[in-house]
Short mmCIF file of C-alpha atoms in Angstrom, two decimals:
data_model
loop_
_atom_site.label_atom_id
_atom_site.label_comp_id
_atom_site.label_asym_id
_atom_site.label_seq_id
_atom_site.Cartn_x
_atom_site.Cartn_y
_atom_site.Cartn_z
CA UNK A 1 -35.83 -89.33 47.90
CA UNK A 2 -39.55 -89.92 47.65
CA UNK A 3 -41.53 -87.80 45.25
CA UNK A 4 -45.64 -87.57 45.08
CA UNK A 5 -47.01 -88.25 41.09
CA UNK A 6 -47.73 -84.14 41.44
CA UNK A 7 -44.02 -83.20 42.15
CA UNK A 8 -43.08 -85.42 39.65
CA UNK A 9 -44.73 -83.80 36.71
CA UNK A 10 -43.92 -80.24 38.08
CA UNK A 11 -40.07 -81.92 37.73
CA UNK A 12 -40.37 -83.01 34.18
CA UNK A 13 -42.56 -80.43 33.21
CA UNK A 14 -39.67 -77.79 34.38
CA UNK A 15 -36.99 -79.22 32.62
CA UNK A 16 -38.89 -79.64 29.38
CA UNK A 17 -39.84 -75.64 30.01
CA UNK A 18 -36.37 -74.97 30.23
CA UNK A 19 -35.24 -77.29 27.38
CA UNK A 20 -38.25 -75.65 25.22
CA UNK A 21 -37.19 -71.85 25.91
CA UNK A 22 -33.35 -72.48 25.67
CA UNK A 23 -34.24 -73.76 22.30
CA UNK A 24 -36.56 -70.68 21.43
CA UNK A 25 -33.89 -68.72 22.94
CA UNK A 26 -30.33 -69.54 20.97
CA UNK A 27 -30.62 -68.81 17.47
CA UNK A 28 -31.66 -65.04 18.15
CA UNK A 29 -29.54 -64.46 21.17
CA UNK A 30 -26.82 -65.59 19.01
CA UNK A 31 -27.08 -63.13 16.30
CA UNK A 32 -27.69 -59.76 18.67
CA UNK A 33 -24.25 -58.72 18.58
CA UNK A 34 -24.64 -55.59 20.84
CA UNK A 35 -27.22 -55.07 23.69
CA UNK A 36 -28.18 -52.09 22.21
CA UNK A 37 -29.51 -54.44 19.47
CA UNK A 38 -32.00 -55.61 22.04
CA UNK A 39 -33.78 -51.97 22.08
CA UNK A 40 -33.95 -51.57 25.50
CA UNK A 41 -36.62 -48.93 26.33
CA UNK A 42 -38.22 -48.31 23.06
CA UNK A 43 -42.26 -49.40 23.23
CA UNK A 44 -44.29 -50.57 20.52
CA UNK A 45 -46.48 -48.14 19.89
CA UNK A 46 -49.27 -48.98 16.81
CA UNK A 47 -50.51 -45.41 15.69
CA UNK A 48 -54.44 -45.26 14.04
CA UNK A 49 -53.86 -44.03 10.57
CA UNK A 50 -54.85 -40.19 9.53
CA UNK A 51 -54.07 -39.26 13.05
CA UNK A 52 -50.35 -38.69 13.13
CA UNK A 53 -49.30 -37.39 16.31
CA UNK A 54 -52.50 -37.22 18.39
CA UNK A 55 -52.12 -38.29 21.91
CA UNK A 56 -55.35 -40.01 22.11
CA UNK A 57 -55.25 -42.25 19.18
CA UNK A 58 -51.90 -44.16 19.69
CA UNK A 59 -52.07 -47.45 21.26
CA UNK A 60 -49.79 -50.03 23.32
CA UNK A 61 -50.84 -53.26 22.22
CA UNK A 62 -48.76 -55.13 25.14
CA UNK A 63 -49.86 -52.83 27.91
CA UNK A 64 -53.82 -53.40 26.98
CA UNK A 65 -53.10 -56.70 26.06
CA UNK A 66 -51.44 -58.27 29.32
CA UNK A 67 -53.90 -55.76 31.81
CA UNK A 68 -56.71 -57.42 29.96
CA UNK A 69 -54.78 -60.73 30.56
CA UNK A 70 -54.51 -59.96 34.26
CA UNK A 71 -57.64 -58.59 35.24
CA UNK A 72 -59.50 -62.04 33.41
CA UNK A 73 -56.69 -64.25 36.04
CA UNK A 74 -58.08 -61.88 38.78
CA UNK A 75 -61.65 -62.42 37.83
CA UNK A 76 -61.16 -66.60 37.66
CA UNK A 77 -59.18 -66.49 40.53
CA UNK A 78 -61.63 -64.91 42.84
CA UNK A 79 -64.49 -66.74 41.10
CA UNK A 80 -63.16 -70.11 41.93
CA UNK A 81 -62.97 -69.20 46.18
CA UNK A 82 -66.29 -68.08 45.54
CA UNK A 83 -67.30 -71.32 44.34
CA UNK A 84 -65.81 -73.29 47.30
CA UNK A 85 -66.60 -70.70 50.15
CA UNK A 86 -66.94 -71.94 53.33
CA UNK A 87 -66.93 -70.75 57.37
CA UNK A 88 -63.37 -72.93 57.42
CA UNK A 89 -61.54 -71.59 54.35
CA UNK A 90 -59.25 -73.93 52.54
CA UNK A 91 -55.69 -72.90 52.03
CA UNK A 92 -56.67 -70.27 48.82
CA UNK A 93 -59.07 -68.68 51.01
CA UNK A 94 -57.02 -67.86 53.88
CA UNK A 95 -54.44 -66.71 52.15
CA UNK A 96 -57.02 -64.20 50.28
CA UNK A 97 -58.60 -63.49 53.60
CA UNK A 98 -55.13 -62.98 55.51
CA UNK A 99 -54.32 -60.78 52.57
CA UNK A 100 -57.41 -58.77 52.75
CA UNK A 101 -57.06 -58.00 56.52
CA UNK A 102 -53.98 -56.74 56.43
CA UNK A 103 -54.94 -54.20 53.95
CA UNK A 104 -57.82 -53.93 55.99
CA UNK A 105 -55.98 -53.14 59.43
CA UNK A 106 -53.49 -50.73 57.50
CA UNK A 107 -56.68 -48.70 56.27
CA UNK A 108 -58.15 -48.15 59.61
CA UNK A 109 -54.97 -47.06 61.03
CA UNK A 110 -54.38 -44.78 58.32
CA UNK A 111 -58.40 -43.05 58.18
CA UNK A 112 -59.71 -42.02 61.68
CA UNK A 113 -63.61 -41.69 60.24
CA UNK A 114 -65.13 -44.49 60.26
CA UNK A 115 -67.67 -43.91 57.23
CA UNK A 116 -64.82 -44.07 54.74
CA UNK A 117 -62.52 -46.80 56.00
CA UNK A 118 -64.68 -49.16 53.62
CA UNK A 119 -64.17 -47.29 50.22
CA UNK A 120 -60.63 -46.38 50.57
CA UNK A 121 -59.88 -50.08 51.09
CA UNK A 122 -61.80 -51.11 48.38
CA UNK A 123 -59.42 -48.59 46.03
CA UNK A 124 -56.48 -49.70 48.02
CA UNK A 125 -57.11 -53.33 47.45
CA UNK A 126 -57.69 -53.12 43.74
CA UNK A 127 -54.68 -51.56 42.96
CA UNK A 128 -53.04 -53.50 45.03
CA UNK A 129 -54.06 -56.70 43.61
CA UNK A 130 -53.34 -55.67 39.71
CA UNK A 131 -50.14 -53.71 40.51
CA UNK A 132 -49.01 -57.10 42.90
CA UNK A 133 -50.01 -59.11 40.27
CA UNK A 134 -48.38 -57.83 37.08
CA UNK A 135 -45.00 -56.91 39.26
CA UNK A 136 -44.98 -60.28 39.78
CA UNK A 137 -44.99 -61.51 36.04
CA UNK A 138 -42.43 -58.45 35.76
CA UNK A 139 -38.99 -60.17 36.19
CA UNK A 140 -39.92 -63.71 33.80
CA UNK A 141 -38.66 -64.52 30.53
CA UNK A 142 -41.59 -64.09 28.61
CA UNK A 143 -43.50 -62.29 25.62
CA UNK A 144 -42.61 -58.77 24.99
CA UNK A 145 -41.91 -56.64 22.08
CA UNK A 146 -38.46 -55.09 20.56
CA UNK A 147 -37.52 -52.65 18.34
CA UNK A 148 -34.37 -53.11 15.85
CA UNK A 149 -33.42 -51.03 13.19
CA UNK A 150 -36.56 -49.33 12.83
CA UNK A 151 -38.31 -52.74 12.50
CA UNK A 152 -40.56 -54.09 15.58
CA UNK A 153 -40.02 -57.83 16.44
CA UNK A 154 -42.23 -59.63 18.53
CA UNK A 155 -40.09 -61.41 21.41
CA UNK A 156 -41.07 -64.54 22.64
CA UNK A 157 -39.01 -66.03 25.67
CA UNK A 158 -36.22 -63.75 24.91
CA UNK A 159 -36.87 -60.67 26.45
CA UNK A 160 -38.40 -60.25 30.03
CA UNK A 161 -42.43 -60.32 30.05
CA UNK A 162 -43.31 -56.61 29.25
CA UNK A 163 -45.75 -55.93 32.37
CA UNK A 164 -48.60 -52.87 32.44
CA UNK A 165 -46.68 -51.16 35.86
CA UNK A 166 -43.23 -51.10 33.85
CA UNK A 167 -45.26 -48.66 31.30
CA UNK A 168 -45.43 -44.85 32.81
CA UNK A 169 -48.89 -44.29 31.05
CA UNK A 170 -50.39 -47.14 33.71
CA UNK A 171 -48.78 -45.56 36.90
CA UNK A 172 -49.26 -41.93 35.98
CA UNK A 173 -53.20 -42.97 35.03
CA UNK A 174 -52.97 -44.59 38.78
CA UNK A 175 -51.58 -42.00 40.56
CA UNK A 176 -53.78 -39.55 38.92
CA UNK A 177 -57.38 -41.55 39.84
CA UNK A 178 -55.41 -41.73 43.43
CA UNK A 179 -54.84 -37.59 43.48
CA UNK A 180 -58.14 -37.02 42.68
CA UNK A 181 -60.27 -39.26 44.42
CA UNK A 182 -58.40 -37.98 47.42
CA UNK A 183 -59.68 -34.50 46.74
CA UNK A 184 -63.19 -35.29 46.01
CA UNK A 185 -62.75 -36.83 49.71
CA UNK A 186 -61.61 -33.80 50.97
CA UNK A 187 -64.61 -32.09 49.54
CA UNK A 188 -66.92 -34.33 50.64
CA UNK A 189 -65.66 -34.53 54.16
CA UNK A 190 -65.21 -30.59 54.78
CA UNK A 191 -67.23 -29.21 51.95
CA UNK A 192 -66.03 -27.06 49.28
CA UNK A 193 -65.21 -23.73 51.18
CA UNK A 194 -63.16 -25.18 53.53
CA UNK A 195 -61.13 -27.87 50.90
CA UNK A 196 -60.40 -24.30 48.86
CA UNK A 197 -59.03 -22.92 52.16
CA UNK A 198 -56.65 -25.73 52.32
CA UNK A 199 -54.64 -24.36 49.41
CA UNK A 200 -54.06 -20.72 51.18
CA UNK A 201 -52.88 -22.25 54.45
CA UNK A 202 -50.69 -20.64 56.46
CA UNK A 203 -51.07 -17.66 54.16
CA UNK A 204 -52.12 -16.03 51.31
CA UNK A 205 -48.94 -16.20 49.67
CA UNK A 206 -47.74 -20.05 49.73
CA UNK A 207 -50.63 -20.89 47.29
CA UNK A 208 -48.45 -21.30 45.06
CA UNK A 209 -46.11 -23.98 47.03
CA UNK A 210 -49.21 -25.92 47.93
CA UNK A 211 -50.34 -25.97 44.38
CA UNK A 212 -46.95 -27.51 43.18
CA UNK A 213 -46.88 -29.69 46.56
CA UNK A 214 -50.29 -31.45 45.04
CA UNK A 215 -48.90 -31.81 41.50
CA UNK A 216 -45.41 -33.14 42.62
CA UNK A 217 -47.83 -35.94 44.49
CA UNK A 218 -48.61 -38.38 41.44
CA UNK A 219 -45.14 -37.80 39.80
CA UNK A 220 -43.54 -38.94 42.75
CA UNK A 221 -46.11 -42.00 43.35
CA UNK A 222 -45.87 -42.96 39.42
CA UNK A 223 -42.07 -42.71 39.29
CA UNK A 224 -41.17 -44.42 41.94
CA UNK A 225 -43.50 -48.03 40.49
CA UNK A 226 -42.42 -47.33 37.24
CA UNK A 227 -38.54 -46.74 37.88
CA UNK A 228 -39.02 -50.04 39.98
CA UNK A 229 -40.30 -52.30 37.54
CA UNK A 230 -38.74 -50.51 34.38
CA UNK A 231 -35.41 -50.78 36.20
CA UNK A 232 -35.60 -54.47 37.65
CA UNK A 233 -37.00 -55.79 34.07
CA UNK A 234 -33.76 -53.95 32.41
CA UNK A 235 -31.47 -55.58 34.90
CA UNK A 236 -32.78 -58.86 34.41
CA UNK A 237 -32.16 -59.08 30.93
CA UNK A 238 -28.80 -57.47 30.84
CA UNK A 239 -27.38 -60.04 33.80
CA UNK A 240 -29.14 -62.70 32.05
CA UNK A 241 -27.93 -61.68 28.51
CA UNK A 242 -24.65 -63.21 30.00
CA UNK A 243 -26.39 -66.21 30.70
CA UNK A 244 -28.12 -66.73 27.38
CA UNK A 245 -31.75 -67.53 30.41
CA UNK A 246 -30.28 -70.47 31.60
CA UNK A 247 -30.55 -70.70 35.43
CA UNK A 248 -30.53 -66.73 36.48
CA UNK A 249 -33.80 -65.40 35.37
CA UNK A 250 -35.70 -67.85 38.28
CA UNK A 251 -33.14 -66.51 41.48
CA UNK A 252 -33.56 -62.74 39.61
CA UNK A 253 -37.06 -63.15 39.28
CA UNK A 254 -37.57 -64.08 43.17
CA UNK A 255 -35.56 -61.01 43.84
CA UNK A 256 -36.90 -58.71 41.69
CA UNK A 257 -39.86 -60.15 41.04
CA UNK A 258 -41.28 -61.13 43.97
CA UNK A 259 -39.80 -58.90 46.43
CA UNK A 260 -39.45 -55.72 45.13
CA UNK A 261 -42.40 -56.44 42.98
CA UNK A 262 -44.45 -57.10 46.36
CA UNK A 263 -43.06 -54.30 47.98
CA UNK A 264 -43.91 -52.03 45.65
CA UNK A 265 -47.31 -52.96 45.10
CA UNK A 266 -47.82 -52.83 49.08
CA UNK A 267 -46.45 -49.43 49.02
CA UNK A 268 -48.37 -47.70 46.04
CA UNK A 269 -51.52 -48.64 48.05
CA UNK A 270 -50.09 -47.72 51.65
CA UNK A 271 -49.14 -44.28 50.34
CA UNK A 272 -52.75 -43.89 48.35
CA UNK A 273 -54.04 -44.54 51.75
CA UNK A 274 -52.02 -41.96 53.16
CA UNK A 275 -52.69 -39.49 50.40
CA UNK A 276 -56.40 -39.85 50.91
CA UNK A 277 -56.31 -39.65 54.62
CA UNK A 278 -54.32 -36.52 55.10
CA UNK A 279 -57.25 -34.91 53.10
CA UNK A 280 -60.25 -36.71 55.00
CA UNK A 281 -58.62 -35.89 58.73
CA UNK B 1 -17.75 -43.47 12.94
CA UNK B 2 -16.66 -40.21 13.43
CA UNK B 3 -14.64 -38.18 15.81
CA UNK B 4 -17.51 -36.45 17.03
CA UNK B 5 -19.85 -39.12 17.28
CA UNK B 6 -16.98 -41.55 19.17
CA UNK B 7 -17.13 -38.36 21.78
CA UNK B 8 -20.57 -38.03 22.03
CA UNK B 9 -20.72 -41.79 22.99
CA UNK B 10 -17.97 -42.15 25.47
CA UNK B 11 -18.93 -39.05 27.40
CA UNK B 12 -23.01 -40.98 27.48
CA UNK B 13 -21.13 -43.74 28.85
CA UNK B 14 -19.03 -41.56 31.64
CA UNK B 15 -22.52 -39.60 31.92
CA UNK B 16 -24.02 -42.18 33.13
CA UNK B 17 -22.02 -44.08 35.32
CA UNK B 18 -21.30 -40.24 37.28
CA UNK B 19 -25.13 -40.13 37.30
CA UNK B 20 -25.83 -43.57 38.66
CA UNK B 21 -22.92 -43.26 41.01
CA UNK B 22 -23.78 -39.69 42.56
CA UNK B 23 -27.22 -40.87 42.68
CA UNK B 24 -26.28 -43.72 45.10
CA UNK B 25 -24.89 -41.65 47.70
CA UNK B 26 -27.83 -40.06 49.08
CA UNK B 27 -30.39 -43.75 49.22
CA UNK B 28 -27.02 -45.48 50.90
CA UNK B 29 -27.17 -42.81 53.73
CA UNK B 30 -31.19 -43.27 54.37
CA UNK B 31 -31.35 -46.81 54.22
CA UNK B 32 -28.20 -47.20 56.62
CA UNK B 33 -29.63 -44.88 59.35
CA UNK B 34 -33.52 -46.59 59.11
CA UNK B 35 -31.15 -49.77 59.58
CA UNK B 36 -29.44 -48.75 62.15
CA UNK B 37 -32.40 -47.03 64.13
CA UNK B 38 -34.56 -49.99 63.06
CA UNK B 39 -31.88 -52.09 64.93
CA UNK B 40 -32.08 -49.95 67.88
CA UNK B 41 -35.74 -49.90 68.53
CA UNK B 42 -35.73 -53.97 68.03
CA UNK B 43 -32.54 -53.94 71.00
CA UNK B 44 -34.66 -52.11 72.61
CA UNK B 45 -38.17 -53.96 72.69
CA UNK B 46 -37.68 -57.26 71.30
CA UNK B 47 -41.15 -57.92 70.83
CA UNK B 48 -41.83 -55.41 68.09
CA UNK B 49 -38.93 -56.91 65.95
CA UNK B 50 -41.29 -58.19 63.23
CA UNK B 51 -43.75 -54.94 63.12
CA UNK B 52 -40.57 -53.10 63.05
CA UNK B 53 -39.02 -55.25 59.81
CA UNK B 54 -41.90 -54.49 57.80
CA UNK B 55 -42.15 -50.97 58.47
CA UNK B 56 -38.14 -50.86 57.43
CA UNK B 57 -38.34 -52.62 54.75
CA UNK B 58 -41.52 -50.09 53.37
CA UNK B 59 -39.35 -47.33 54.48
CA UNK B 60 -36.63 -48.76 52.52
CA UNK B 61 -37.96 -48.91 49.54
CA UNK B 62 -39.16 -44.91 49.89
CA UNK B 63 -35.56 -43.89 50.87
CA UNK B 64 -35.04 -45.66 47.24
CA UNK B 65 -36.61 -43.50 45.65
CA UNK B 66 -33.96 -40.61 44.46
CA UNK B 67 -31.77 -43.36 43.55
CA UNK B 68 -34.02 -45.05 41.25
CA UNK B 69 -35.18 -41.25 39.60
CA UNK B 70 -30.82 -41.54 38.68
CA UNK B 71 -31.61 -44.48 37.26
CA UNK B 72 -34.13 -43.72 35.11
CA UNK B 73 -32.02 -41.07 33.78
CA UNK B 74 -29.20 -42.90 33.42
CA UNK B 75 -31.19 -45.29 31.39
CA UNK B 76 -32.10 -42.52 29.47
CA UNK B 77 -28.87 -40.95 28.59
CA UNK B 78 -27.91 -44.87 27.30
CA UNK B 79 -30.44 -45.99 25.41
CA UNK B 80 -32.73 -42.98 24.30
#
């Protein structure tokens, strides 16, 4: 077997990652006797003092933290095609470009006016990329945060990476921008007589049952990410927790990751194309 | 530990396994008909078998969705 100087070093350098996190890894998976040492499901939430209980001055350091991380790996990564753009795209461009016009075919299925087919994709597209992107960190030994005893531990390499999507505050923000930007579509498109009409269709009396039909819209779009990634992250560490993240997290993280991740992300932005183009037609 | 909190946790633990398994039933059924009718329509016009995959697989992963709200709560009744 014949390996380039490249596949070399990614070789050694994967061995010594695994070496390095196995290391990090035994002395506190040793002493968690039970998982529900772990403190699966509890966030670490840093509250401002003075304010106790106020909804608008507690804070998720790793949710801010690893969006701002992802949108700055967004922001280099599209900077450095834009440095080497060209008419015959190397192999990063295409695939951005191949990505881009799938999205792009998908939207003008989904919106028959023409006028709007560009701003729905843009809105599409960027959730697309963040959710896609931090679903994809979502099934990795990495840094997270736990809570035991009371106490809040920072967890580095033992815990799954704690992603923005597997946090219900990100997807319920999302799916609310998604509801109404929809409706400020339908406004625009019919105007504001006939959008109110919409809500006493067929008659006067299922207002009600339209009403709750809206508002069951970005539960159902948020729950569905967020049970995803919540879900896969928990199941990773609890098959791996027999493992001591050996050899399973990479094969979990393809499936989870990767393809559910994917498929989720693909599918919040399908259905916010959906959701804006049954109000626009 | 107590009586009553030894109860309290075995009947989480049955809880949740009653909640994750009832849960199952209903995103088995959808996902095995779109398979089966996905299967079908790919019989029947060979040429559309890989526009028909990804549309099953995206309505797949909707059928999922009950199932995963069971999970959630099982979740819930475990660790919360």
């Amino acid at each position: 077997m014949t390996l380039s100087k490249k596949e070399k070093t990614f070789v050694v350098a994967m061995v010594v990652a695994i070496v390095v996190v196995w290391i990090l890894a035994l002395p506190e998976m040793g002493g968690m006797k039970d998982l529900k040492d772990a403190g699966i499901g509890s966030r670490w939430v840093y509250t401002f003092p003075g304010s106790e209980g106020s909804f608008f001055t507690r804070v998720n350091f790793l949710t801010v933290g690893v969006g701002l991380l992802i949108v700055l790996f967004l922001i280099g990564v599209t900077r450095g095609i834009r440095k080497t753009y060209s008419i015959v795209p190397n192999r990063k461009q295409s695939l951005v470009e191949y990505l881009l016009q799938y999205v792009y075919d998908l939207t003008e299925e989904g919106i028959s006016d023409k006028r709007f087919v560009k701003p729905v994709f843009v809105i599409a597209m960027t959730l697309f990329l963040f959710i896609a992107s931090s679903n994809l960190l979502s099934g990795m030994p990495g840094i997270g945060a736990s809570i035991r005893n009371g106490e809040t531990y920072l967890t580095i390499f033992t815990d799954t990476w704690y992603v923005p999507t597997s946090d219900l505050n990100t997807n319920g923000t999302y799916a609310l921008i998604v509801l109404i930007v929809s409706h400020l579509f339908g406004i625009k498109v019919r105007g504001f007589k006939a959008w109110a009409k919409t809500f006493f269709e067929p008659t006067f009396i299922m207002f009600p049952m339209n009403v709750i039909g809206e508002l069951a819209k970005p539960i159902s779009h948020s729950c569905r990410l967020f049970g995803n990634i919540f879900g896969g992250g928990i199941l990773v560490f609890i098959l791996s927790y027999i493992l001591k993240f050996l050899f399973m997290p990479m094969f979990l993280w393809g499936f989870f990751g990767m393809f559910f991740g994917l498929i989720q992300a693909l599918i919040f932005s399908v259905l916010t194309i959906v959701y804006i183009g049954t109000q626009i037609n | 530990m107590e009586i009553s909190e030894a109860i309290v946790q075995a009947a989480k633990y049955v809880g949740a396994g009653i909640c994750m398994g009832f849960a199952a039933i209903g995103p088995a059924i959808g996902e095995g008909n779109i398979g089966a009718h996905a299967m079908d329509a790919m019989a029947r016009q060979p040429e559309m078998a890989g526009n028909l995959q990804i549309r099953m697989i995206i309505a797949d992963a909707i059928a999922e969705t009950t199932g995963l709200y069971g999970l959630l709560i099982s979740f819930m009744i475990l660790f919360a």
